[in-house]
Amino acid sequence: RALLHNDLQGDEVLVVSNREPYIHEKTPNGIVVKRPASGLVTAVEPVMRACSGTWVAHGSGSADRDVVDANDVVMVPPDHPTYSLKRVWLTREEEEGYYYGFANEGLWPLCHIAHVRPVFRVSDWEYYKEVNRRFADKVIASARTDDPVILVQDYHFALLPQLIREKLPRATIITFWHIPWPNPESFGICPWRAELLRGMLGSSILGFHTRFHCKNFIDTVDRYLETRIEHEHSTITLDGRETLIKNYPISIHWPDEQEESAWPETEECRRMLRRNFNLSDSHLVAIGVDRFDYTKGILERANAVERMLEKHPDMIGKFSLIQIAAPSRSSLDEYRYFQERLSRRVEEINRRFGRDNYQPFILLAEHQGSEILTRYYRGADACIVTSLHDGMNLVSKEFIACRNDMQGVLILSQFAGAAGELPEALIVNPYHVEETADALYQALTMPEAEQRERIRSLRATVRERNVYRWAGFMLQDAAHARRRERIEARL
Ligand code: F6P
């Protein structure tokens, strides 16, 4: 955290993302504040707490407008206000076109290559451009200086860096792309590929999770735009402006001793988790925690559970996967089809192997808060992440952070960015049912000493590569760029 303060040295910081870190909802008992199921918020929120400033986001809660002051600002977090949250209020049509349409029916499947055909409607593109313009106006109006540090988050805002740059040429704009970047052939099907790339190159720094995504991005620019690319320094110069393209693997806030001391003992978590689902104390449990999204490989996970039970019938009645799937983007057809398909598949598996009160696949289509999730992670024998493609995946890192008892096994997809950093997990190809089923069985039968050895090593990695390091490295690079620009301006 000290890194952040050193590098910022009193600079003004603005974050802009679609998703807000706190959603205010109206309920019969008054206004309640919810945290969304979002990897972006999990990572960026602790950084904002540490460096204060302003977060600009889309206002999405039913009571969001009721809690703002005369300047349209609310201070957050509610229990310990440290930074201001400003909202852009979108109309239903804008949200449909920009968020559901272009961002989530176009860019999301385009970048994940999840075999869902991207949809590019001209009307969605028009809304995407319009909403990017509206966010640019809000950010520019919120800036008090002419050279703030602006942290632009994700694929909802590919055009924002250039729009901000036109009005605030001296700003340091750090854009982080939270999802994968595909190869040039795949990206090239987007009718507005050049506009998106130009927009992103308004950034001073453009960050991705992995070096592989950076390389794909540079190759894409090379294919579709006239620029100067310096591979040695990983920079792209367009119209005389240089952008650094670099990987910054995102992470989580590593819990301190005080936070850990508030956690119930693992034995208590084990009992609670099993009691909640009417399972015996010795029942083997794997946990899956995802947004209910077709990129997360939940169907492949169900197939692996089925195959594992076929191969090891002694596990029938003794093992269950508890799958928390937080409903997400449910108004989109592809999400609804996927949710229905998975529910049917789970019913088939439970009909085949279930009996009395026993279900091998317990599917909970609901969002769970971090306190409950901490208990579930601590109480499970294994955590399973089988994304078909994922920028990073923070569930894997959260599971590791919760296991200070040095037990528990992580099964992790080789197609999640996290796999590169966490080789001591059981790494699987989720499309390979046999391999995933075997890894599940291996996890459930792994000797305690081996679990300890693996998790100890994983914990050392995540503790060191925490989210402050992620933000600190970006800000360090930004500080260098600022110093250089100031020197050049004086020459
Ligand atoms: O991890 C990718 C991501 O789009 C995040 O950027 C986002 O916060 C998360 O998925 C949840 O998606 P949404 O904000 O659309 O609910």
Short mmCIF file of C-alpha atoms and ligand atoms in Angstrom, two decimals:
data_model
loop_
_atom_site.label_atom_id
_atom_site.label_comp_id
_atom_site.label_asym_id
_atom_site.label_seq_id
_atom_site.Cartn_x
_atom_site.Cartn_y
_atom_site.Cartn_z
CA ARG A 1 0.00 0.00 0.00
CA ALA A 2 2.94 2.29 0.71
CA LEU A 3 3.92 1.81 -2.95
CA LEU A 4 0.67 3.45 -4.05
CA HIS A 5 1.22 6.51 -1.89
CA ASN A 6 4.85 6.92 -2.98
CA ASP A 7 4.00 6.76 -6.66
CA LEU A 8 0.97 9.00 -6.50
CA GLN A 9 2.60 11.73 -4.39
CA GLY A 10 -0.63 13.68 -4.02
CA ASP A 11 -1.77 13.25 -7.66
CA GLU A 12 -5.49 13.25 -8.34
CA VAL A 13 -6.86 9.75 -9.06
CA LEU A 14 -10.06 8.92 -10.92
CA VAL A 15 -11.32 5.40 -11.62
CA VAL A 16 -13.95 4.74 -14.24
CA SER A 17 -15.81 1.46 -14.66
CA ASN A 18 -19.26 0.35 -15.68
CA ARG A 19 -19.97 -1.57 -12.47
CA GLU A 20 -20.20 0.47 -9.27
CA PRO A 21 -18.49 -0.82 -6.13
CA TYR A 22 -21.58 -0.34 -3.92
CA ILE A 23 -25.18 -0.72 -5.08
CA HIS A 24 -27.90 0.97 -3.03
CA GLU A 25 -31.19 -0.97 -3.10
CA LYS A 26 -34.61 -0.01 -1.77
CA THR A 27 -36.13 -2.69 0.49
CA PRO A 28 -39.11 -2.68 2.89
CA ASN A 29 -36.51 -2.25 5.69
CA GLY A 30 -34.94 0.83 4.10
CA ILE A 31 -31.91 1.16 1.86
CA VAL A 32 -29.45 -1.73 1.84
CA VAL A 33 -25.98 -1.54 0.32
CA LYS A 34 -24.83 -4.53 -1.77
CA ARG A 35 -21.47 -5.52 -3.22
CA PRO A 36 -21.78 -6.81 -6.81
CA ALA A 37 -20.34 -10.19 -7.94
CA SER A 38 -17.48 -8.70 -9.91
CA GLY A 39 -13.81 -9.54 -10.22
CA LEU A 40 -13.15 -5.95 -11.21
CA VAL A 41 -14.74 -4.55 -8.03
CA THR A 42 -12.99 -7.18 -5.85
CA ALA A 43 -9.64 -6.00 -7.17
CA VAL A 44 -10.04 -2.25 -7.65
CA GLU A 45 -12.03 -1.42 -4.50
CA PRO A 46 -9.21 -2.05 -1.97
CA VAL A 47 -6.92 0.04 -4.16
CA MET A 48 -9.40 2.93 -4.12
CA ARG A 49 -9.76 2.64 -0.34
CA ALA A 50 -6.00 2.99 -0.10
CA CYS A 51 -5.59 6.01 -2.39
CA SER A 52 -9.05 7.74 -2.15
CA GLY A 53 -10.06 9.93 -5.13
CA THR A 54 -13.20 9.57 -7.26
CA TRP A 55 -14.83 6.49 -8.81
CA VAL A 56 -17.17 7.14 -11.77
CA ALA A 57 -19.61 4.28 -12.59
CA HIS A 58 -23.03 3.47 -14.00
CA GLY A 59 -25.74 3.95 -11.34
CA SER A 60 -27.59 0.64 -11.26
CA GLY A 61 -29.40 0.34 -7.91
CA SER A 62 -33.02 1.30 -7.21
CA ALA A 63 -31.95 3.73 -4.47
CA ASP A 64 -28.69 4.98 -5.98
CA ARG A 65 -30.14 8.38 -6.83
CA ASP A 66 -31.59 8.82 -3.33
CA VAL A 67 -28.28 8.72 -1.52
CA VAL A 68 -26.34 11.38 -3.45
CA ASP A 69 -25.63 14.92 -2.25
CA ALA A 70 -26.21 18.14 -4.23
CA ASN A 71 -23.08 17.41 -6.31
CA ASP A 72 -24.37 13.96 -7.23
CA VAL A 73 -21.74 12.35 -5.01
CA VAL A 74 -21.95 9.66 -2.34
CA MET A 75 -19.01 8.87 -0.07
CA VAL A 76 -18.16 5.16 0.22
CA PRO A 77 -17.57 2.57 1.70
CA PRO A 78 -20.67 3.18 3.83
CA ASP A 79 -19.01 1.99 7.07
CA HIS A 80 -15.79 3.97 6.56
CA PRO A 81 -16.11 6.62 3.80
CA THR A 82 -12.77 7.21 2.08
CA TYR A 83 -13.52 8.05 -1.55
CA SER A 84 -16.33 9.55 -3.61
CA LEU A 85 -18.59 7.67 -5.98
CA LYS A 86 -20.14 9.58 -8.90
CA ARG A 87 -22.67 7.97 -11.19
CA VAL A 88 -23.59 8.31 -14.84
CA TRP A 89 -27.35 7.70 -15.06
CA LEU A 90 -28.12 5.71 -18.19
CA THR A 91 -31.52 5.42 -19.85
CA ARG A 92 -32.96 1.94 -20.40
CA GLU A 93 -32.17 2.21 -24.12
CA GLU A 94 -28.56 3.24 -23.43
CA GLU A 95 -28.07 0.35 -21.02
CA GLU A 96 -29.64 -2.10 -23.53
CA GLY A 97 -27.46 -0.94 -26.42
CA TYR A 98 -24.14 -0.17 -24.73
CA TYR A 99 -23.99 -2.69 -21.86
CA TYR A 100 -26.18 -5.66 -22.85
CA GLY A 101 -25.74 -5.17 -26.58
CA PHE A 102 -22.30 -4.05 -27.74
CA ALA A 103 -20.32 -4.86 -24.56
CA ASN A 104 -21.91 -8.20 -23.64
CA GLU A 105 -23.29 -9.62 -26.89
CA GLY A 106 -20.41 -8.25 -28.99
CA LEU A 107 -17.11 -7.70 -27.14
CA TRP A 108 -17.61 -10.34 -24.40
CA PRO A 109 -17.95 -13.41 -26.70
CA LEU A 110 -15.51 -11.83 -29.19
CA CYS A 111 -12.72 -11.69 -26.60
CA HIS A 112 -13.49 -14.99 -24.84
CA ILE A 113 -13.67 -17.15 -27.98
CA ALA A 114 -16.23 -19.22 -26.08
CA HIS A 115 -17.95 -20.50 -29.22
CA VAL A 116 -20.85 -18.11 -28.80
CA ARG A 117 -21.13 -16.05 -31.95
CA PRO A 118 -20.64 -12.32 -31.22
CA VAL A 119 -23.50 -10.04 -32.27
CA PHE A 120 -22.69 -6.60 -33.72
CA ARG A 121 -25.74 -4.37 -34.20
CA VAL A 122 -25.25 -0.86 -35.60
CA SER A 123 -27.72 0.48 -33.00
CA ASP A 124 -25.71 -1.07 -30.12
CA TRP A 125 -22.53 0.46 -31.51
CA GLU A 126 -24.21 3.89 -31.62
CA TYR A 127 -25.19 3.53 -27.92
CA TYR A 128 -21.71 2.27 -27.04
CA LYS A 129 -20.17 5.40 -28.61
CA GLU A 130 -22.75 7.66 -26.97
CA VAL A 131 -22.27 6.15 -23.48
CA ASN A 132 -18.48 6.32 -23.80
CA ARG A 133 -18.93 10.02 -24.64
CA ARG A 134 -21.17 10.52 -21.60
CA PHE A 135 -18.63 8.88 -19.29
CA ALA A 136 -15.85 10.97 -20.84
CA ASP A 137 -17.85 14.15 -20.10
CA LYS A 138 -18.40 13.05 -16.49
CA VAL A 139 -14.73 12.21 -15.94
CA ILE A 140 -13.57 15.48 -17.51
CA ALA A 141 -16.07 17.48 -15.43
CA SER A 142 -14.94 15.64 -12.27
CA ALA A 143 -11.23 16.35 -12.78
CA ARG A 144 -9.93 19.25 -10.70
CA THR A 145 -6.48 19.35 -12.32
CA ASP A 146 -5.36 19.19 -15.96
CA ASP A 147 -3.08 16.19 -15.36
CA PRO A 148 -4.96 13.67 -13.22
CA VAL A 149 -4.23 9.95 -13.14
CA ILE A 150 -7.27 8.23 -14.67
CA LEU A 151 -7.79 4.49 -14.31
CA VAL A 152 -10.15 3.26 -17.04
CA GLN A 153 -11.55 -0.21 -16.40
CA ASP A 154 -12.52 -2.82 -18.96
CA TYR A 155 -14.14 -3.54 -22.30
CA HIS A 156 -17.12 -1.26 -21.71
CA PHE A 157 -14.85 1.73 -22.37
CA ALA A 158 -12.57 1.04 -25.32
CA LEU A 159 -13.28 4.52 -26.75
CA LEU A 160 -12.92 6.42 -23.48
CA PRO A 161 -9.12 6.88 -23.38
CA GLN A 162 -9.03 8.78 -26.68
CA LEU A 163 -12.13 10.83 -25.81
CA ILE A 164 -10.55 11.91 -22.51
CA ARG A 165 -7.17 12.51 -24.17
CA GLU A 166 -8.72 15.05 -26.59
CA LYS A 167 -9.84 17.23 -23.67
CA LEU A 168 -7.12 16.44 -21.11
CA PRO A 169 -3.96 15.92 -23.20
CA ARG A 170 -1.74 15.96 -20.08
CA ALA A 171 -3.69 13.29 -18.18
CA THR A 172 -2.03 9.96 -17.41
CA ILE A 173 -4.57 7.42 -18.60
CA ILE A 174 -4.08 3.83 -17.47
CA THR A 175 -6.53 1.46 -19.09
CA PHE A 176 -6.89 -2.07 -17.78
CA TRP A 177 -8.63 -4.71 -19.92
CA HIS A 178 -10.06 -7.26 -17.46
CA ILE A 179 -10.91 -9.90 -20.05
CA PRO A 180 -8.70 -11.79 -22.53
CA TRP A 181 -7.55 -10.27 -25.82
CA PRO A 182 -7.98 -12.71 -28.73
CA ASN A 183 -5.73 -13.22 -31.76
CA PRO A 184 -5.96 -10.80 -34.75
CA GLU A 185 -8.08 -13.19 -36.88
CA SER A 186 -10.68 -13.53 -34.14
CA PHE A 187 -10.76 -9.83 -33.28
CA GLY A 188 -10.84 -8.87 -36.94
CA ILE A 189 -14.49 -9.91 -37.39
CA CYS A 190 -15.58 -6.83 -35.39
CA PRO A 191 -16.86 -4.24 -37.90
CA TRP A 192 -15.49 -1.39 -35.74
CA ARG A 193 -12.10 -2.92 -34.94
CA ALA A 194 -10.08 0.15 -36.03
CA GLU A 195 -12.20 2.59 -33.99
CA LEU A 196 -11.86 0.42 -30.87
CA LEU A 197 -8.09 0.09 -31.26
CA ARG A 198 -7.66 3.85 -31.85
CA GLY A 199 -9.78 4.57 -28.79
CA MET A 200 -7.67 2.31 -26.59
CA LEU A 201 -4.45 3.83 -27.87
CA GLY A 202 -5.45 7.13 -26.27
CA SER A 203 -4.09 5.49 -23.07
CA SER A 204 -0.64 6.19 -21.66
CA ILE A 205 -0.51 2.60 -20.41
CA LEU A 206 -2.67 -0.29 -21.59
CA GLY A 207 -2.66 -3.26 -19.22
CA PHE A 208 -3.70 -6.88 -19.71
CA HIS A 209 -3.46 -9.81 -17.29
CA THR A 210 -0.94 -11.85 -19.25
CA ARG A 211 1.93 -11.35 -21.67
CA PHE A 212 0.03 -13.54 -24.12
CA HIS A 213 -2.91 -11.07 -24.21
CA CYS A 214 -0.43 -8.18 -24.73
CA LYS A 215 1.12 -10.00 -27.66
CA ASN A 216 -2.30 -10.66 -29.19
CA PHE A 217 -3.14 -6.96 -28.83
CA ILE A 218 0.10 -5.79 -30.43
CA ASP A 219 -0.38 -8.27 -33.31
CA THR A 220 -3.96 -7.02 -33.76
CA VAL A 221 -2.83 -3.38 -33.99
CA ASP A 222 -0.05 -4.43 -36.36
CA ARG A 223 -2.64 -6.09 -38.61
CA TYR A 224 -5.29 -3.36 -38.70
CA LEU A 225 -3.69 0.08 -38.01
CA GLU A 226 -0.78 2.15 -39.32
CA THR A 227 1.40 2.67 -36.23
CA ARG A 228 5.01 2.42 -35.07
CA ILE A 229 5.53 -0.64 -32.88
CA GLU A 230 8.66 -1.02 -30.78
CA HIS A 231 8.63 -4.65 -29.75
CA GLU A 232 11.72 -4.20 -27.60
CA HIS A 233 9.92 -1.69 -25.35
CA SER A 234 6.41 -3.00 -25.95
CA THR A 235 5.17 0.42 -27.09
CA ILE A 236 2.85 1.51 -29.89
CA THR A 237 2.97 5.04 -31.28
CA LEU A 238 -0.10 6.38 -33.06
CA ASP A 239 -0.29 9.99 -34.30
CA GLY A 240 2.82 10.85 -32.27
CA ARG A 241 1.42 9.47 -28.98
CA GLU A 242 3.05 6.51 -27.30
CA THR A 243 1.23 3.78 -25.38
CA LEU A 244 2.99 1.21 -23.23
CA ILE A 245 1.42 -2.27 -23.55
CA LYS A 246 2.20 -4.35 -20.50
CA ASN A 247 0.93 -7.26 -18.43
CA TYR A 248 -0.12 -6.64 -14.84
CA PRO A 249 -1.66 -9.80 -13.35
CA ILE A 250 -4.56 -8.68 -11.21
CA SER A 251 -5.02 -10.06 -7.72
CA ILE A 252 -6.82 -9.72 -4.40
CA HIS A 253 -6.36 -7.94 -1.11
CA TRP A 254 -4.37 -10.36 1.09
CA PRO A 255 -6.10 -10.57 4.49
CA ASP A 256 -4.15 -9.25 7.48
CA GLU A 257 -3.94 -10.94 10.90
CA GLN A 258 -6.83 -8.93 12.31
CA GLU A 259 -9.12 -9.99 9.44
CA GLU A 260 -8.03 -13.61 9.75
CA SER A 261 -8.68 -13.60 13.49
CA ALA A 262 -12.36 -12.82 12.77
CA TRP A 263 -12.73 -16.02 10.72
CA PRO A 264 -14.29 -19.07 12.36
CA GLU A 265 -11.98 -22.10 12.72
CA THR A 266 -11.94 -24.34 9.65
CA GLU A 267 -13.56 -27.20 11.63
CA GLU A 268 -16.51 -24.92 12.37
CA CYS A 269 -16.68 -23.86 8.70
CA ARG A 270 -16.66 -27.53 7.62
CA ARG A 271 -19.55 -28.33 9.95
CA MET A 272 -21.52 -25.22 8.99
CA LEU A 273 -21.16 -25.84 5.26
CA ARG A 274 -22.29 -29.44 5.60
CA ARG A 275 -25.10 -28.65 8.02
CA ASN A 276 -26.45 -25.97 5.63
CA PHE A 277 -26.89 -28.64 2.97
CA ASN A 278 -27.94 -31.54 5.23
CA LEU A 279 -24.69 -33.40 4.65
CA SER A 280 -22.86 -35.56 7.17
CA ASP A 281 -19.70 -34.18 8.82
CA SER A 282 -17.50 -36.56 6.80
CA HIS A 283 -19.10 -35.73 3.42
CA LEU A 284 -16.54 -34.66 0.78
CA VAL A 285 -17.32 -31.25 -0.70
CA ALA A 286 -15.92 -29.32 -3.65
CA ILE A 287 -17.01 -25.73 -4.11
CA GLY A 288 -17.51 -23.74 -7.32
CA VAL A 289 -18.17 -19.98 -7.23
CA ASP A 290 -18.88 -18.13 -10.47
CA ARG A 291 -21.15 -15.69 -12.17
CA PHE A 292 -23.75 -17.76 -14.06
CA ASP A 293 -21.87 -17.28 -17.34
CA TYR A 294 -21.26 -19.54 -20.34
CA THR A 295 -17.51 -18.77 -20.23
CA LYS A 296 -17.06 -20.31 -16.77
CA GLY A 297 -17.19 -23.95 -17.89
CA ILE A 298 -19.87 -24.97 -15.39
CA LEU A 299 -21.40 -27.44 -17.85
CA GLU A 300 -17.99 -29.06 -18.38
CA ARG A 301 -17.66 -29.20 -14.56
CA ALA A 302 -20.98 -31.06 -14.34
CA ASN A 303 -19.75 -33.54 -16.98
CA ALA A 304 -16.58 -34.08 -14.94
CA VAL A 305 -18.59 -34.75 -11.77
CA GLU A 306 -20.68 -37.30 -13.66
CA ARG A 307 -17.58 -39.00 -15.10
CA MET A 308 -15.84 -39.09 -11.71
CA LEU A 309 -18.88 -40.83 -10.17
CA GLU A 310 -18.99 -43.32 -13.06
CA LYS A 311 -15.33 -44.17 -12.53
CA HIS A 312 -15.48 -44.21 -8.73
CA PRO A 313 -18.91 -45.45 -7.65
CA ASP A 314 -17.63 -45.56 -4.03
CA MET A 315 -17.90 -41.73 -4.13
CA ILE A 316 -21.67 -41.85 -4.77
CA GLY A 317 -23.40 -40.64 -1.63
CA LYS A 318 -20.11 -39.41 -0.17
CA PHE A 319 -19.29 -36.43 -2.42
CA SER A 320 -21.11 -33.30 -3.62
CA LEU A 321 -20.13 -30.27 -5.63
CA ILE A 322 -21.73 -27.12 -4.21
CA GLN A 323 -21.96 -24.68 -7.10
CA ILE A 324 -22.80 -21.04 -6.37
CA ALA A 325 -23.76 -19.40 -9.65
CA ALA A 326 -24.63 -15.72 -9.26
CA PRO A 327 -27.26 -14.80 -11.91
CA SER A 328 -25.76 -12.36 -14.37
CA ARG A 329 -26.87 -10.57 -17.57
CA SER A 330 -30.00 -12.78 -17.48
CA SER A 331 -31.92 -10.63 -19.95
CA LEU A 332 -29.61 -11.86 -22.74
CA ASP A 333 -30.78 -14.96 -24.66
CA GLU A 334 -27.41 -16.73 -24.53
CA TYR A 335 -27.32 -16.41 -20.73
CA ARG A 336 -30.88 -17.68 -20.34
CA TYR A 337 -30.24 -20.64 -22.69
CA PHE A 338 -27.10 -21.48 -20.78
CA GLN A 339 -28.83 -21.27 -17.40
CA GLU A 340 -31.63 -23.56 -18.65
CA ARG A 341 -29.19 -26.01 -20.25
CA LEU A 342 -27.10 -26.28 -17.12
CA SER A 343 -30.15 -26.72 -14.88
CA ARG A 344 -31.35 -29.60 -17.11
CA ARG A 345 -27.92 -31.25 -17.09
CA VAL A 346 -27.70 -30.98 -13.30
CA GLU A 347 -31.17 -32.56 -12.96
CA GLU A 348 -30.03 -35.48 -15.16
CA ILE A 349 -26.92 -36.07 -13.05
CA ASN A 350 -28.81 -35.80 -9.77
CA ARG A 351 -31.52 -38.17 -11.07
CA ARG A 352 -28.87 -40.68 -12.09
CA PHE A 353 -26.71 -40.63 -8.95
CA GLY A 354 -28.88 -38.94 -6.30
CA ARG A 355 -30.96 -40.76 -3.73
CA ASP A 356 -33.17 -39.75 -0.77
CA ASN A 357 -31.77 -36.37 0.20
CA TYR A 358 -28.46 -36.86 -1.60
CA GLN A 359 -27.52 -34.70 -4.61
CA PRO A 360 -24.03 -34.94 -6.13
CA PHE A 361 -24.42 -31.52 -7.83
CA ILE A 362 -25.99 -28.83 -5.66
CA LEU A 363 -26.73 -25.82 -7.85
CA LEU A 364 -27.50 -22.54 -6.14
CA ALA A 365 -28.39 -19.82 -8.62
CA GLU A 366 -27.76 -17.00 -6.16
CA HIS A 367 -25.23 -14.40 -5.13
CA GLN A 368 -23.40 -14.90 -1.84
CA GLY A 369 -21.66 -12.21 0.19
CA SER A 370 -17.96 -12.41 1.04
CA GLU A 371 -18.50 -13.52 4.67
CA ILE A 372 -20.41 -16.64 3.67
CA LEU A 373 -18.00 -17.35 0.81
CA THR A 374 -15.03 -17.19 3.20
CA ARG A 375 -16.72 -19.86 5.35
CA TYR A 376 -17.53 -22.01 2.34
CA TYR A 377 -13.98 -21.78 0.98
CA ARG A 378 -12.62 -22.71 4.40
CA GLY A 379 -15.06 -25.57 4.86
CA ALA A 380 -14.60 -27.23 1.44
CA ASP A 381 -12.16 -30.03 0.57
CA ALA A 382 -11.53 -28.56 -2.87
CA CYS A 383 -12.34 -25.54 -5.03
CA ILE A 384 -12.93 -26.05 -8.74
CA VAL A 385 -12.43 -23.40 -11.46
CA THR A 386 -13.00 -24.66 -15.02
CA SER A 387 -13.31 -21.45 -17.07
CA LEU A 388 -13.22 -22.06 -20.82
CA HIS A 389 -11.36 -18.75 -21.09
CA ASP A 390 -10.86 -16.20 -18.33
CA GLY A 391 -8.75 -13.03 -18.07
CA MET A 392 -7.42 -13.96 -14.61
CA ASN A 393 -10.07 -15.52 -12.29
CA LEU A 394 -9.97 -14.23 -8.73
CA VAL A 395 -12.03 -17.04 -7.15
CA SER A 396 -8.91 -19.21 -7.31
CA LYS A 397 -6.90 -16.57 -5.42
CA GLU A 398 -9.64 -15.96 -2.84
CA PHE A 399 -9.83 -19.68 -2.07
CA ILE A 400 -6.06 -19.77 -1.51
CA ALA A 401 -6.17 -16.71 0.76
CA CYS A 402 -8.87 -18.29 2.94
CA ARG A 403 -6.89 -21.50 3.57
CA ASN A 404 -4.57 -20.45 6.38
CA ASP A 405 -5.12 -24.00 7.74
CA MET A 406 -2.87 -25.16 4.85
CA GLN A 407 -5.48 -27.62 3.60
CA GLY A 408 -7.76 -27.76 0.56
CA VAL A 409 -6.99 -28.39 -3.10
CA LEU A 410 -7.44 -26.00 -6.03
CA ILE A 411 -8.41 -27.41 -9.43
CA LEU A 412 -7.76 -24.73 -12.05
CA SER A 413 -8.41 -24.38 -15.76
CA GLN A 414 -5.34 -23.93 -17.92
CA PHE A 415 -7.35 -21.29 -19.82
CA ALA A 416 -7.64 -18.93 -16.84
CA GLY A 417 -4.91 -16.27 -16.65
CA ALA A 418 -4.29 -17.41 -13.05
CA ALA A 419 -2.94 -20.79 -14.24
CA GLY A 420 0.36 -19.16 -15.25
CA GLU A 421 0.95 -17.94 -11.70
CA LEU A 422 -0.43 -20.93 -9.81
CA PRO A 423 1.20 -24.10 -11.19
CA GLU A 424 0.87 -25.95 -7.85
CA ALA A 425 -2.89 -26.17 -8.42
CA LEU A 426 -4.20 -29.23 -10.28
CA ILE A 427 -4.23 -27.71 -13.76
CA VAL A 428 -6.85 -29.10 -16.16
CA ASN A 429 -8.18 -28.63 -19.65
CA PRO A 430 -11.91 -28.27 -18.88
CA TYR A 431 -12.83 -29.52 -22.38
CA HIS A 432 -11.10 -32.81 -21.42
CA VAL A 433 -13.77 -34.46 -19.25
CA GLU A 434 -11.62 -37.45 -18.34
CA GLU A 435 -8.73 -35.27 -17.18
CA THR A 436 -10.98 -33.00 -15.11
CA ALA A 437 -12.77 -35.99 -13.54
CA ASP A 438 -9.40 -37.52 -12.59
CA ALA A 439 -8.21 -34.22 -11.10
CA LEU A 440 -11.38 -34.02 -9.03
CA TYR A 441 -10.82 -37.53 -7.68
CA GLN A 442 -7.15 -36.74 -7.04
CA ALA A 443 -8.16 -33.61 -5.10
CA LEU A 444 -10.66 -35.50 -2.95
CA THR A 445 -8.18 -38.23 -2.07
CA MET A 446 -4.99 -36.15 -1.79
CA PRO A 447 -2.94 -36.83 1.36
CA GLU A 448 -2.87 -33.93 3.84
CA ALA A 449 0.91 -33.54 3.54
CA GLU A 450 0.68 -32.99 -0.23
CA GLN A 451 -2.19 -30.53 0.21
CA ARG A 452 -0.06 -28.61 2.71
CA GLU A 453 2.92 -28.49 0.39
CA ARG A 454 0.88 -27.25 -2.57
CA ILE A 455 -1.19 -24.67 -0.70
CA ARG A 456 1.84 -23.30 1.15
CA SER A 457 3.49 -22.52 -2.14
CA LEU A 458 0.30 -21.07 -3.67
CA ARG A 459 -0.21 -18.86 -0.62
CA ALA A 460 3.33 -17.49 -0.83
CA THR A 461 2.68 -16.47 -4.46
CA VAL A 462 -0.68 -14.77 -3.88
CA ARG A 463 0.46 -13.06 -0.67
CA GLU A 464 3.33 -11.45 -2.55
CA ARG A 465 1.49 -10.80 -5.81
CA ASN A 466 -1.45 -9.06 -4.17
CA VAL A 467 -3.67 -6.36 -5.63
CA TYR A 468 -1.55 -3.50 -4.24
CA ARG A 469 1.38 -4.85 -6.22
CA TRP A 470 -0.86 -4.94 -9.30
CA ALA A 471 -1.86 -1.29 -8.86
CA GLY A 472 1.58 -0.29 -7.54
CA PHE A 473 3.37 -1.56 -10.67
CA MET A 474 0.98 0.28 -12.98
CA LEU A 475 1.34 3.49 -11.01
CA GLN A 476 5.10 3.11 -10.88
CA ASP A 477 5.17 2.88 -14.69
CA ALA A 478 2.78 5.84 -14.86
CA ALA A 479 5.02 7.87 -12.53
CA HIS A 480 7.98 7.18 -14.83
CA ALA A 481 5.99 8.26 -17.88
CA ARG A 482 4.87 11.46 -16.09
CA ARG A 483 8.41 12.36 -15.06
CA ARG A 484 9.63 11.78 -18.62
CA GLU A 485 6.82 13.87 -20.12
CA ARG A 486 7.48 16.74 -17.70
CA ILE A 487 11.17 16.74 -18.54
CA GLU A 488 10.43 16.64 -22.29
CA ALA A 489 7.91 19.50 -21.93
CA ARG A 490 10.63 21.67 -20.35
CA LEU A 491 13.14 20.98 -23.15
O1 F6P B 1 -14.22 -10.05 -15.20
C1 F6P B 1 -14.83 -9.50 -16.29
C2 F6P B 1 -16.02 -8.69 -15.87
O2 F6P B 1 -16.63 -8.07 -16.95
C3 F6P B 1 -15.66 -7.63 -14.93
O3 F6P B 1 -15.06 -6.63 -15.58
C4 F6P B 1 -17.01 -7.38 -14.39
O4 F6P B 1 -17.00 -6.59 -13.30
C5 F6P B 1 -17.48 -8.78 -14.15
O5 F6P B 1 -17.03 -9.46 -15.28
C6 F6P B 1 -18.95 -8.86 -13.86
O6 F6P B 1 -19.71 -8.47 -14.96
P1 F6P B 1 -20.87 -7.38 -14.88
O7 F6P B 1 -20.23 -6.14 -14.36
O8 F6P B 1 -21.35 -7.30 -16.27
O9 F6P B 1 -21.89 -7.94 -13.93
#
